[in-house]
Structures are given as structure tokens and as C-alpha cells.
Amino acid sequence: MSEMKRKAPDSREQACMLCGRADADPNICGPIHKRNGLCAHTFCLSLANGLYRLGSLHDGILGFLLEDIQHTIKRASQKQCFVCGERGATITCTETGCERSFHLPCASEGECVTQFFGQYRSFCWEHRPQQAVQAAPEQDTICIICMDPVGDSKSYHTMVCPACSHAWFHRGCIQGQAVSAGILYFQCPICRNQVEFRSEMSIMGIQVPVRGPTWEDGNAFASLQERHQRCDVSECLYPQGREQAEGQGPWQLLLCRSCAAEGTHRRCSNLTNSTGTWECDSCAGVGTGATPDKKPLTAGTSSPRSPEPAPKTPQEQPRTRKRCWEQQQHQICQGGGIGVPQWIPRA
């Protein structure tokens, strides 16, 4: 019997009817869905033999019709998982003539490969795809991600980058990186190859989510897109305070034309209403910036550099770069033969 225990009988959480697990890893099985008394993981549905998405996403569960799911459950009740020994195995090896079946949560322990794209094919330990690159880790080679030793050769649990043949890592470690990075940022940790690396990892059974990286979840870097809105001179003269400004005139807030990280009201730095740019002390050099007790910088006069157009604000720059990057990565994914949804720029 496998060490991977099935759902505890006293658990109140409803188990997936295709794998029998309520506590399966969501990074492998996907989120769980419930409808009309049926309960199933996203990838348990996609990988189940003989179960096809025949409806729209609003029909049944994610397009899998409820009657088809029930038929699959009934058929699987006669199949035994070759890993854990229990019945209800819905996934069978794709190799013609092979009858080995297994549950999706048992795949890793049974050294099976499940492909999370295209036809969602699955393979047992005997017929799974192998990495073609001719390489073997040197003595004392460590995983580039967790820094623990890897095996002495390529195996199910020890993998290598197909592009550089230098980055060695554990299957579980690279799966964790794929989940964090998402399809746009998933790449070799050493050579940064994306197309060849991502394609081979997907074939070898690594689940790469079609989404952005988790480090952008929760708008973690929203502050980088905010425009500086404070007068930073030593003595702000505006009666409403440093945090307030007007749209034009002497109390309009000008940002440093070089860093955009400091600001000043025109009057607070003795700038005329026609002055369009300003530079802080840090960027212009101590003693040359426009401050109340120093001669102000005016366009085309005292600045050691010729006037430059005002730079894009921090709010504009990251968003523009991010859109270009996302569009470029989407094209890379398509060029590598990995199906991704149509790229739609974010607002």
C-alpha cells in the first residue's frame, strides 16, 4: 500500500470523486469544483480517460457534462491504481496495450508523467518520455534551486536544462518554480532559456500555469506605479501643506526631471510659472538643485545639461514596459508550440 494516504473518513471536506482525495496538492490537481453533488479537481477532469469537454465552460463542470463525469466515475470503480492499490483510478497510460491506471495524486510516487497541455496524455513509469540531452551530473552536483545533492544520473526525480545542460534540479523543485513563475516567466535558472526549456519541462510533466507570476499577486508592487505627490524642499511654503498641490501656477508640483522621486512647488523653489523642468540636489549635484536658498535652475540657463523633456512618471514607465514584456513572452510561448490564450493587454 502506498504511503500516500487517502482521504480520512472523518474529514468534513468533500473529496474529488475522480481521485478520492480532499487534500491533494492544488498545484498538481488544480482547484476543486462542485456542482449538483459532484466534486472534482480541474486536472483530474482533464486527464481522466474517455472524458472530454463537450460543452461550454458554463455547462456541467468547466464544460465536462455531469452525465459524462458520472459515467467516468462508474467506469473507474473497476480499475485499480497500480501505485496505491485502491480502486477508482481514472487515468490510464497512453501507451497502446498498457493497462496501468493510477490516480493523479499518486502519479509522482509511481514515477508517472502527466502532460498538462494539448491532449493531456499520461504515461506510466515504463513508458514515460525521457530527456534526450546526453548529460550526467558531476560528482557532488547540487540542485540549483534547493541546493541539496541531486542523483548521479538523469532520472524521474533528477532533471537537467535541455538548453545549457548545466542546470540540474529536482522535479519537485522545478515544479515549485513553475507554479511561482507562471508561463510568462518560467525559464532555466542558469541560462535563462525559455522556449526550449519550457517546452521540454511541459513534455516531462511539469505543470506550468497559464498566468502571471505569483509575486505580482495582491498588487504587491503597486507602489512602483504611483506618482510622487509631495513637496520635498526643506521649507514648504504652500498653506495647504506638502501633500497638496494645484494643477498649474505657483503651487503646481514639479517632479525631478531625472529621478521623479522628489518634488517641489514652483514657489517653494523660486521657480517662475514658465519653468517646465526642475532637478533635485541628488541628481544635479549638491548645491546645484533648485532650493529656496540657492539660485533656481531654469530651463536653458544654469543647468550644466541642456533641457530635456520631462520623463515619464513612475506610473507610466512600469506599465509600458510590462505590456511590452507580456506581449513578447506571449509570442515566445506561441513560437515554442505551447498553447496559450490570446494575449489581451491589461488596462
mmCIF file of C-alpha atoms in Angstrom:
data_model
loop_
_atom_site.group_PDB
_atom_site.id
_atom_site.type_symbol
_atom_site.label_atom_id
_atom_site.label_comp_id
_atom_site.label_asym_id
_atom_site.label_seq_id
_atom_site.Cartn_x
_atom_site.Cartn_y
_atom_site.Cartn_z
ATOM 1 C CA MET A 1 0.000 0.000 0.000
ATOM 2 C CA SER A 2 1.305 3.463 -0.866
ATOM 3 C CA GLU A 3 2.401 5.843 1.851
ATOM 4 C CA MET A 4 0.138 8.408 0.191
ATOM 5 C CA LYS A 5 -2.913 8.104 2.428
ATOM 6 C CA ARG A 6 -6.380 8.508 1.051
ATOM 7 C CA LYS A 7 -8.939 10.929 2.396
ATOM 8 C CA ALA A 8 -9.534 10.482 6.126
ATOM 9 C CA PRO A 9 -13.044 9.115 6.783
ATOM 10 C CA ASP A 10 -13.775 11.777 9.389
ATOM 11 C CA SER A 11 -12.795 14.668 7.121
ATOM 12 C CA ARG A 12 -15.586 17.164 6.566
ATOM 13 C CA GLU A 13 -14.161 18.399 3.274
ATOM 14 C CA GLN A 14 -15.685 16.719 0.247
ATOM 15 C CA ALA A 15 -13.219 14.629 -1.751
ATOM 16 C CA CYS A 16 -12.721 14.697 -5.504
ATOM 17 C CA MET A 17 -14.746 11.840 -6.991
ATOM 18 C CA LEU A 18 -12.083 11.161 -9.621
ATOM 19 C CA CYS A 19 -9.084 10.740 -7.314
ATOM 20 C CA GLY A 20 -10.693 10.212 -3.925
ATOM 21 C CA ARG A 21 -8.623 12.940 -2.290
ATOM 22 C CA ALA A 22 -9.739 16.040 -0.430
ATOM 23 C CA ASP A 23 -6.205 17.125 0.476
ATOM 24 C CA ALA A 24 -4.477 16.740 -2.905
ATOM 25 C CA ASP A 25 -1.838 19.282 -3.933
ATOM 26 C CA PRO A 26 -3.723 22.052 -5.798
ATOM 27 C CA ASN A 27 -0.559 22.830 -7.771
ATOM 28 C CA ILE A 28 -0.824 19.380 -9.368
ATOM 29 C CA CYS A 29 -4.552 18.598 -9.308
ATOM 30 C CA GLY A 30 -5.804 22.151 -9.651
ATOM 31 C CA PRO A 31 -8.690 23.738 -7.753
ATOM 32 C CA ILE A 32 -11.662 21.632 -6.780
ATOM 33 C CA HIS A 33 -15.115 22.271 -8.259
ATOM 34 C CA LYS A 34 -18.554 21.194 -7.024
ATOM 35 C CA ARG A 35 -21.872 21.022 -8.813
ATOM 36 C CA ASN A 36 -25.072 19.045 -8.311
ATOM 37 C CA GLY A 37 -23.430 16.718 -5.817
ATOM 38 C CA LEU A 38 -20.360 16.072 -7.984
ATOM 39 C CA CYS A 39 -16.896 17.174 -6.890
ATOM 40 C CA ALA A 40 -13.720 17.081 -8.980
ATOM 41 C CA HIS A 41 -10.304 18.708 -9.439
ATOM 42 C CA THR A 42 -9.633 20.627 -12.652
ATOM 43 C CA PHE A 43 -6.819 18.361 -13.867
ATOM 44 C CA CYS A 44 -8.461 15.155 -12.667
ATOM 45 C CA LEU A 45 -11.177 16.063 -15.159
ATOM 46 C CA SER A 46 -8.766 16.937 -17.973
ATOM 47 C CA LEU A 47 -6.599 13.809 -17.546
ATOM 48 C CA ALA A 48 -9.368 11.228 -16.993
ATOM 49 C CA ASN A 49 -9.535 8.644 -19.766
ATOM 50 C CA GLY A 50 -12.542 8.906 -22.058
ATOM 51 C CA LEU A 51 -13.747 12.169 -20.511
ATOM 52 C CA TYR A 52 -13.941 15.090 -22.934
ATOM 53 C CA ARG A 53 -15.027 18.715 -22.673
ATOM 54 C CA LEU A 54 -18.138 18.762 -24.859
ATOM 55 C CA GLY A 55 -19.892 21.841 -23.514
ATOM 56 C CA SER A 56 -19.061 25.461 -22.835
ATOM 57 C CA LEU A 57 -17.326 26.473 -19.619
ATOM 58 C CA HIS A 58 -20.760 27.141 -18.099
ATOM 59 C CA ASP A 59 -22.011 23.616 -18.795
ATOM 60 C CA GLY A 60 -21.508 20.895 -16.194
ATOM 61 C CA ILE A 61 -18.123 21.414 -14.524
ATOM 62 C CA LEU A 62 -15.811 23.505 -16.707
ATOM 63 C CA GLY A 63 -17.509 22.147 -19.831
ATOM 64 C CA PHE A 64 -17.397 18.493 -18.753
ATOM 65 C CA LEU A 65 -21.001 17.300 -18.777
ATOM 66 C CA LEU A 66 -22.274 15.903 -15.493
ATOM 67 C CA GLU A 67 -23.527 12.652 -17.012
ATOM 68 C CA ASP A 68 -20.116 12.067 -18.621
ATOM 69 C CA ILE A 69 -18.392 12.624 -15.275
ATOM 70 C CA GLN A 70 -20.723 10.130 -13.584
ATOM 71 C CA HIS A 71 -20.029 7.555 -16.305
ATOM 72 C CA THR A 72 -16.252 8.057 -15.858
ATOM 73 C CA ILE A 73 -16.542 7.570 -12.090
ATOM 74 C CA LYS A 74 -18.515 4.364 -12.575
ATOM 75 C CA ARG A 75 -16.018 3.018 -15.138
ATOM 76 C CA ALA A 76 -13.051 3.894 -12.913
ATOM 77 C CA SER A 77 -14.551 1.991 -9.975
ATOM 78 C CA GLN A 78 -13.453 -1.193 -11.741
ATOM 79 C CA LYS A 79 -9.854 -0.014 -12.227
ATOM 80 C CA GLN A 80 -7.169 -0.405 -9.581
ATOM 81 C CA CYS A 81 -4.381 2.144 -9.091
ATOM 82 C CA PHE A 82 -1.068 0.353 -9.604
ATOM 83 C CA VAL A 83 0.568 2.773 -7.124
ATOM 84 C CA CYS A 84 -1.699 2.770 -4.059
ATOM 85 C CA GLY A 85 -3.662 -0.378 -4.840
ATOM 86 C CA GLU A 86 -7.094 1.209 -4.406
ATOM 87 C CA ARG A 87 -9.881 1.335 -6.975
ATOM 88 C CA GLY A 88 -11.235 4.415 -8.695
ATOM 89 C CA ALA A 89 -8.188 5.099 -10.908
ATOM 90 C CA THR A 90 -9.364 7.340 -13.762
ATOM 91 C CA ILE A 91 -6.026 7.796 -15.580
ATOM 92 C CA THR A 92 -4.550 5.067 -17.799
ATOM 93 C CA CYS A 93 -1.176 5.042 -19.548
ATOM 94 C CA THR A 94 -1.434 6.328 -23.131
ATOM 95 C CA GLU A 95 0.896 3.622 -24.479
ATOM 96 C CA THR A 96 -1.041 1.158 -26.617
ATOM 97 C CA GLY A 97 -1.512 -2.132 -24.812
ATOM 98 C CA CYS A 98 -0.526 -0.777 -21.383
ATOM 99 C CA GLU A 99 -3.256 -1.184 -18.797
ATOM 100 C CA ARG A 100 -1.599 0.577 -15.852
ATOM 101 C CA SER A 101 -4.019 3.024 -14.247
ATOM 102 C CA PHE A 102 -3.476 5.480 -11.402
ATOM 103 C CA HIS A 103 -4.898 8.424 -9.514
ATOM 104 C CA LEU A 104 -3.444 11.849 -10.312
ATOM 105 C CA PRO A 105 -2.141 12.405 -6.724
ATOM 106 C CA CYS A 106 -0.342 9.046 -6.980
ATOM 107 C CA ALA A 107 1.487 9.939 -10.210
ATOM 108 C CA SER A 108 4.645 11.307 -8.592
ATOM 109 C CA GLU A 109 5.104 8.373 -6.238
ATOM 110 C CA GLY A 110 4.581 5.957 -9.131
ATOM 111 C CA GLU A 111 7.029 7.994 -11.281
ATOM 112 C CA CYS A 112 4.323 8.634 -13.861
ATOM 113 C CA VAL A 113 4.224 11.595 -16.239
ATOM 114 C CA THR A 114 1.055 13.600 -16.887
ATOM 115 C CA GLN A 115 1.130 16.323 -19.525
ATOM 116 C CA PHE A 116 -0.948 19.387 -18.711
ATOM 117 C CA PHE A 117 -1.426 20.641 -22.286
ATOM 118 C CA GLY A 118 -2.731 19.549 -25.677
ATOM 119 C CA GLN A 119 -4.323 16.103 -25.431
ATOM 120 C CA TYR A 120 -3.466 15.770 -21.705
ATOM 121 C CA ARG A 121 -1.651 12.470 -22.199
ATOM 122 C CA SER A 122 -0.419 10.324 -19.304
ATOM 123 C CA PHE A 123 2.314 7.702 -19.044
ATOM 124 C CA CYS A 124 3.309 5.080 -16.501
ATOM 125 C CA TRP A 125 6.889 4.724 -15.226
ATOM 126 C CA GLU A 126 7.797 2.306 -18.037
ATOM 127 C CA HIS A 127 6.518 4.350 -20.976
ATOM 128 C CA ARG A 128 7.044 7.902 -19.806
ATOM 129 C CA PRO A 129 9.093 10.288 -22.018
ATOM 130 C CA GLN A 130 12.799 10.642 -21.245
ATOM 131 C CA GLN A 131 15.053 13.663 -21.579
ATOM 132 C CA ALA A 132 17.100 13.323 -24.774
ATOM 133 C CA VAL A 133 20.034 15.509 -23.698
ATOM 134 C CA GLN A 134 23.221 13.476 -23.213
ATOM 135 C CA ALA A 135 24.483 14.722 -19.874
ATOM 136 C CA ALA A 136 25.203 13.411 -16.408
ATOM 137 C CA PRO A 137 25.741 15.396 -13.221
ATOM 138 C CA GLU A 138 29.286 15.653 -11.942
ATOM 139 C CA GLN A 139 30.141 14.373 -8.508
ATOM 140 C CA ASP A 140 28.582 16.402 -5.676
ATOM 141 C CA THR A 141 26.319 18.325 -8.082
ATOM 142 C CA ILE A 142 23.563 20.134 -6.211
ATOM 143 C CA CYS A 143 20.080 21.238 -7.190
ATOM 144 C CA ILE A 144 20.272 24.831 -8.414
ATOM 145 C CA ILE A 145 17.046 25.611 -6.529
ATOM 146 C CA CYS A 146 17.173 23.872 -3.130
ATOM 147 C CA MET A 147 20.982 23.385 -3.024
ATOM 148 C CA ASP A 148 20.615 19.728 -1.948
ATOM 149 C CA PRO A 149 22.501 16.985 -3.848
ATOM 150 C CA VAL A 150 20.932 15.507 -6.983
ATOM 151 C CA GLY A 151 21.304 11.924 -8.166
ATOM 152 C CA ASP A 152 24.260 10.622 -10.126
ATOM 153 C CA SER A 153 22.289 10.488 -13.403
ATOM 154 C CA LYS A 154 19.135 11.760 -15.072
ATOM 155 C CA SER A 155 16.037 10.132 -13.623
ATOM 156 C CA TYR A 156 12.415 10.837 -12.905
ATOM 157 C CA HIS A 157 13.362 12.951 -9.902
ATOM 158 C CA THR A 158 16.604 14.445 -11.283
ATOM 159 C CA MET A 159 16.277 16.701 -14.327
ATOM 160 C CA VAL A 160 18.534 18.983 -16.371
ATOM 161 C CA CYS A 161 18.031 22.019 -18.586
ATOM 162 C CA PRO A 162 17.938 20.857 -22.240
ATOM 163 C CA ALA A 163 19.449 24.132 -23.457
ATOM 164 C CA CYS A 164 22.611 24.530 -21.344
ATOM 165 C CA SER A 165 22.944 21.033 -19.773
ATOM 166 C CA HIS A 166 24.409 22.707 -16.687
ATOM 167 C CA ALA A 167 21.366 23.466 -14.547
ATOM 168 C CA TRP A 168 20.411 20.363 -12.525
ATOM 169 C CA PHE A 169 17.362 20.309 -10.306
ATOM 170 C CA HIS A 170 14.845 18.048 -8.604
ATOM 171 C CA ARG A 171 11.477 17.524 -10.256
ATOM 172 C CA GLY A 172 9.678 18.824 -7.192
ATOM 173 C CA CYS A 173 11.861 21.947 -7.081
ATOM 174 C CA ILE A 174 11.338 22.909 -10.719
ATOM 175 C CA GLN A 175 7.610 22.248 -10.329
ATOM 176 C CA GLY A 176 7.554 24.725 -7.479
ATOM 177 C CA GLN A 177 9.379 27.291 -9.598
ATOM 178 C CA ALA A 178 6.901 26.774 -12.459
ATOM 179 C CA VAL A 179 3.964 27.386 -10.133
ATOM 180 C CA SER A 180 5.540 30.607 -8.862
ATOM 181 C CA ALA A 181 6.709 31.956 -12.224
ATOM 182 C CA GLY A 182 3.752 31.086 -14.452
ATOM 183 C CA ILE A 183 4.090 30.574 -18.187
ATOM 184 C CA LEU A 184 5.431 34.060 -18.949
ATOM 185 C CA TYR A 185 8.418 33.920 -16.605
ATOM 186 C CA PHE A 186 9.243 30.205 -16.403
ATOM 187 C CA GLN A 187 12.840 29.712 -17.564
ATOM 188 C CA CYS A 188 16.106 27.903 -16.840
ATOM 189 C CA PRO A 189 17.528 29.221 -13.552
ATOM 190 C CA ILE A 190 21.036 29.456 -15.096
ATOM 191 C CA CYS A 191 20.953 30.121 -18.853
ATOM 192 C CA ARG A 192 17.525 31.834 -18.825
ATOM 193 C CA ASN A 193 16.393 29.911 -21.896
ATOM 194 C CA GLN A 194 12.616 29.982 -22.128
ATOM 195 C CA VAL A 195 11.274 28.384 -25.308
ATOM 196 C CA GLU A 196 13.220 25.105 -25.340
ATOM 197 C CA PHE A 197 13.227 24.841 -21.551
ATOM 198 C CA ARG A 198 9.514 25.453 -21.124
ATOM 199 C CA SER A 199 8.599 23.075 -23.955
ATOM 200 C CA GLU A 200 10.650 20.168 -22.587
ATOM 201 C CA MET A 201 9.555 20.678 -18.994
ATOM 202 C CA SER A 202 5.914 20.576 -20.121
ATOM 203 C CA ILE A 203 6.524 17.347 -22.044
ATOM 204 C CA MET A 204 8.227 15.871 -18.987
ATOM 205 C CA GLY A 205 5.115 16.511 -16.900
ATOM 206 C CA ILE A 206 5.815 19.853 -15.221
ATOM 207 C CA GLN A 207 2.599 21.797 -14.726
ATOM 208 C CA VAL A 208 3.170 25.402 -15.866
ATOM 209 C CA PRO A 209 0.171 27.613 -15.025
ATOM 210 C CA VAL A 210 -1.100 29.881 -17.801
ATOM 211 C CA ARG A 211 -0.993 33.064 -15.724
ATOM 212 C CA GLY A 212 1.376 35.707 -14.453
ATOM 213 C CA PRO A 213 3.863 35.173 -11.612
ATOM 214 C CA THR A 214 2.629 34.828 -8.043
ATOM 215 C CA TRP A 215 4.942 37.589 -6.875
ATOM 216 C CA GLU A 216 2.619 40.031 -8.664
ATOM 217 C CA ASP A 217 -0.438 38.724 -6.802
ATOM 218 C CA GLY A 218 -2.138 41.132 -4.468
ATOM 219 C CA ASN A 219 -0.713 44.121 -6.349
ATOM 220 C CA ALA A 220 2.490 43.736 -4.343
ATOM 221 C CA PHE A 221 4.372 46.276 -6.465
ATOM 222 C CA ALA A 222 1.597 48.821 -6.825
ATOM 223 C CA SER A 223 3.753 51.436 -5.112
ATOM 224 C CA LEU A 224 6.142 51.372 -8.087
ATOM 225 C CA GLN A 225 3.348 52.675 -10.275
ATOM 226 C CA GLU A 226 2.450 55.587 -8.005
ATOM 227 C CA ARG A 227 3.495 59.118 -8.914
ATOM 228 C CA HIS A 228 5.382 61.107 -6.271
ATOM 229 C CA GLN A 229 2.987 63.685 -4.792
ATOM 230 C CA ARG A 230 4.923 65.603 -2.174
ATOM 231 C CA CYS A 231 6.947 68.806 -1.959
ATOM 232 C CA ASP A 232 10.356 67.860 -0.552
ATOM 233 C CA VAL A 233 12.073 71.243 -0.066
ATOM 234 C CA SER A 234 13.340 71.963 3.434
ATOM 235 C CA GLU A 235 10.643 74.606 3.988
ATOM 236 C CA CYS A 236 7.405 74.170 2.052
ATOM 237 C CA LEU A 237 5.515 77.474 1.649
ATOM 238 C CA TYR A 238 2.159 76.147 0.473
ATOM 239 C CA PRO A 239 -0.535 76.934 3.064
ATOM 240 C CA GLN A 240 -2.317 73.618 2.408
ATOM 241 C CA GLY A 241 0.807 71.578 3.177
ATOM 242 C CA ARG A 242 3.410 69.449 1.390
ATOM 243 C CA GLU A 243 0.945 66.776 0.267
ATOM 244 C CA GLN A 244 -1.270 69.209 -1.635
ATOM 245 C CA ALA A 245 -0.747 70.922 -4.984
ATOM 246 C CA GLU A 246 -2.611 72.765 -7.715
ATOM 247 C CA GLY A 247 -2.850 71.893 -11.396
ATOM 248 C CA GLN A 248 -0.983 74.978 -12.570
ATOM 249 C CA GLY A 249 0.557 78.209 -11.388
ATOM 250 C CA PRO A 250 2.989 78.806 -8.489
ATOM 251 C CA TRP A 251 1.642 75.883 -6.461
ATOM 252 C CA GLN A 252 1.928 73.283 -9.206
ATOM 253 C CA LEU A 253 4.122 70.360 -8.169
ATOM 254 C CA LEU A 254 7.153 69.695 -10.388
ATOM 255 C CA LEU A 255 8.999 66.387 -10.114
ATOM 256 C CA CYS A 256 12.719 65.991 -10.615
ATOM 257 C CA ARG A 257 13.266 65.524 -14.344
ATOM 258 C CA SER A 258 15.910 62.832 -13.705
ATOM 259 C CA CYS A 259 14.560 60.609 -10.920
ATOM 260 C CA ALA A 260 10.941 61.758 -10.431
ATOM 261 C CA ALA A 261 11.428 60.726 -6.780
ATOM 262 C CA GLU A 262 11.430 64.262 -5.320
ATOM 263 C CA GLY A 263 9.153 67.207 -5.950
ATOM 264 C CA THR A 264 8.725 70.900 -5.311
ATOM 265 C CA HIS A 265 6.074 73.559 -5.689
ATOM 266 C CA ARG A 266 7.273 76.226 -8.105
ATOM 267 C CA ARG A 267 7.188 78.971 -5.490
ATOM 268 C CA CYS A 268 8.922 76.818 -2.864
ATOM 269 C CA SER A 269 11.991 76.698 -5.132
ATOM 270 C CA ASN A 270 11.653 80.233 -6.520
ATOM 271 C CA LEU A 271 10.683 78.931 -9.963
ATOM 272 C CA THR A 272 8.699 81.054 -12.399
ATOM 273 C CA ASN A 273 5.381 79.891 -13.778
ATOM 274 C CA SER A 274 7.010 79.343 -17.166
ATOM 275 C CA THR A 275 9.605 76.909 -15.791
ATOM 276 C CA GLY A 276 8.754 73.439 -17.084
ATOM 277 C CA THR A 277 11.515 71.308 -15.547
ATOM 278 C CA TRP A 278 13.372 71.056 -12.269
ATOM 279 C CA GLU A 279 16.136 68.840 -10.880
ATOM 280 C CA CYS A 280 16.703 67.827 -7.274
ATOM 281 C CA ASP A 281 20.040 68.210 -5.466
ATOM 282 C CA SER A 282 20.726 64.470 -5.583
ATOM 283 C CA CYS A 283 20.552 64.351 -9.368
ATOM 284 C CA ALA A 284 22.000 67.751 -10.233
ATOM 285 C CA GLY A 285 24.789 67.627 -7.643
ATOM 286 C CA VAL A 286 24.737 69.145 -4.176
ATOM 287 C CA GLY A 287 24.451 72.915 -4.399
ATOM 288 C CA THR A 288 23.070 72.992 -7.926
ATOM 289 C CA GLY A 289 19.473 71.914 -7.384
ATOM 290 C CA ALA A 290 16.656 74.420 -7.136
ATOM 291 C CA THR A 291 16.033 75.037 -3.427
ATOM 292 C CA PRO A 292 14.747 78.109 -1.591
ATOM 293 C CA ASP A 293 18.224 79.296 -0.516
ATOM 294 C CA LYS A 294 20.008 78.601 -3.825
ATOM 295 C CA LYS A 295 19.704 80.030 -7.307
ATOM 296 C CA PRO A 296 16.983 78.087 -9.097
ATOM 297 C CA LEU A 297 17.531 76.081 -12.220
ATOM 298 C CA THR A 298 15.537 77.437 -15.118
ATOM 299 C CA ALA A 299 15.194 75.822 -18.488
ATOM 300 C CA GLY A 300 18.113 76.629 -20.780
ATOM 301 C CA THR A 301 20.134 78.693 -18.271
ATOM 302 C CA SER A 302 22.072 77.455 -15.246
ATOM 303 C CA SER A 303 21.778 73.704 -15.772
ATOM 304 C CA PRO A 304 25.014 72.009 -16.917
ATOM 305 C CA ARG A 305 22.893 69.934 -19.252
ATOM 306 C CA SER A 306 20.550 71.113 -21.975
ATOM 307 C CA PRO A 307 16.848 70.968 -21.174
ATOM 308 C CA GLU A 308 15.261 67.579 -21.603
ATOM 309 C CA PRO A 309 11.627 66.601 -21.955
ATOM 310 C CA ALA A 310 10.026 65.668 -18.659
ATOM 311 C CA PRO A 311 10.458 61.899 -18.129
ATOM 312 C CA LYS A 312 7.575 59.521 -17.926
ATOM 313 C CA THR A 313 6.221 59.200 -14.439
ATOM 314 C CA PRO A 314 6.837 56.001 -12.448
ATOM 315 C CA GLN A 315 3.187 55.208 -13.076
ATOM 316 C CA GLU A 316 3.696 55.225 -16.843
ATOM 317 C CA GLN A 317 7.090 53.533 -17.127
ATOM 318 C CA PRO A 318 6.496 50.129 -15.420
ATOM 319 C CA ARG A 319 3.122 49.722 -17.083
ATOM 320 C CA THR A 320 4.542 50.387 -20.581
ATOM 321 C CA ARG A 321 7.487 48.030 -20.032
ATOM 322 C CA LYS A 322 5.207 45.376 -18.554
ATOM 323 C CA ARG A 323 2.855 45.439 -21.541
ATOM 324 C CA CYS A 324 5.728 45.081 -23.993
ATOM 325 C CA TRP A 325 7.200 42.235 -21.912
ATOM 326 C CA GLU A 326 3.914 40.345 -21.641
ATOM 327 C CA GLN A 327 3.271 40.655 -25.379
ATOM 328 C CA GLN A 328 6.807 39.481 -26.160
ATOM 329 C CA GLN A 329 6.523 36.484 -23.828
ATOM 330 C CA HIS A 330 3.175 35.528 -25.316
ATOM 331 C CA GLN A 331 4.808 35.426 -28.752
ATOM 332 C CA ILE A 332 7.626 33.278 -27.351
ATOM 333 C CA CYS A 333 5.092 30.793 -25.942
ATOM 334 C CA GLN A 334 3.358 30.516 -29.298
ATOM 335 C CA GLY A 335 6.687 30.097 -31.098
ATOM 336 C CA GLY A 336 7.562 27.218 -28.765
ATOM 337 C CA GLY A 337 4.400 25.356 -29.616
ATOM 338 C CA ILE A 338 2.784 25.804 -26.206
ATOM 339 C CA GLY A 339 -0.851 26.787 -26.442
ATOM 340 C CA VAL A 340 -1.742 29.948 -24.536
ATOM 341 C CA PRO A 341 -4.866 32.121 -24.617
ATOM 342 C CA GLN A 342 -4.969 35.176 -26.859
ATOM 343 C CA TRP A 343 -2.882 37.968 -25.345
ATOM 344 C CA ILE A 344 -5.029 40.808 -24.068
ATOM 345 C CA PRO A 345 -3.227 43.883 -22.662
ATOM 346 C CA ARG A 346 -4.189 44.879 -19.175
ATOM 347 C CA ALA A 347 -5.811 48.209 -18.571
#
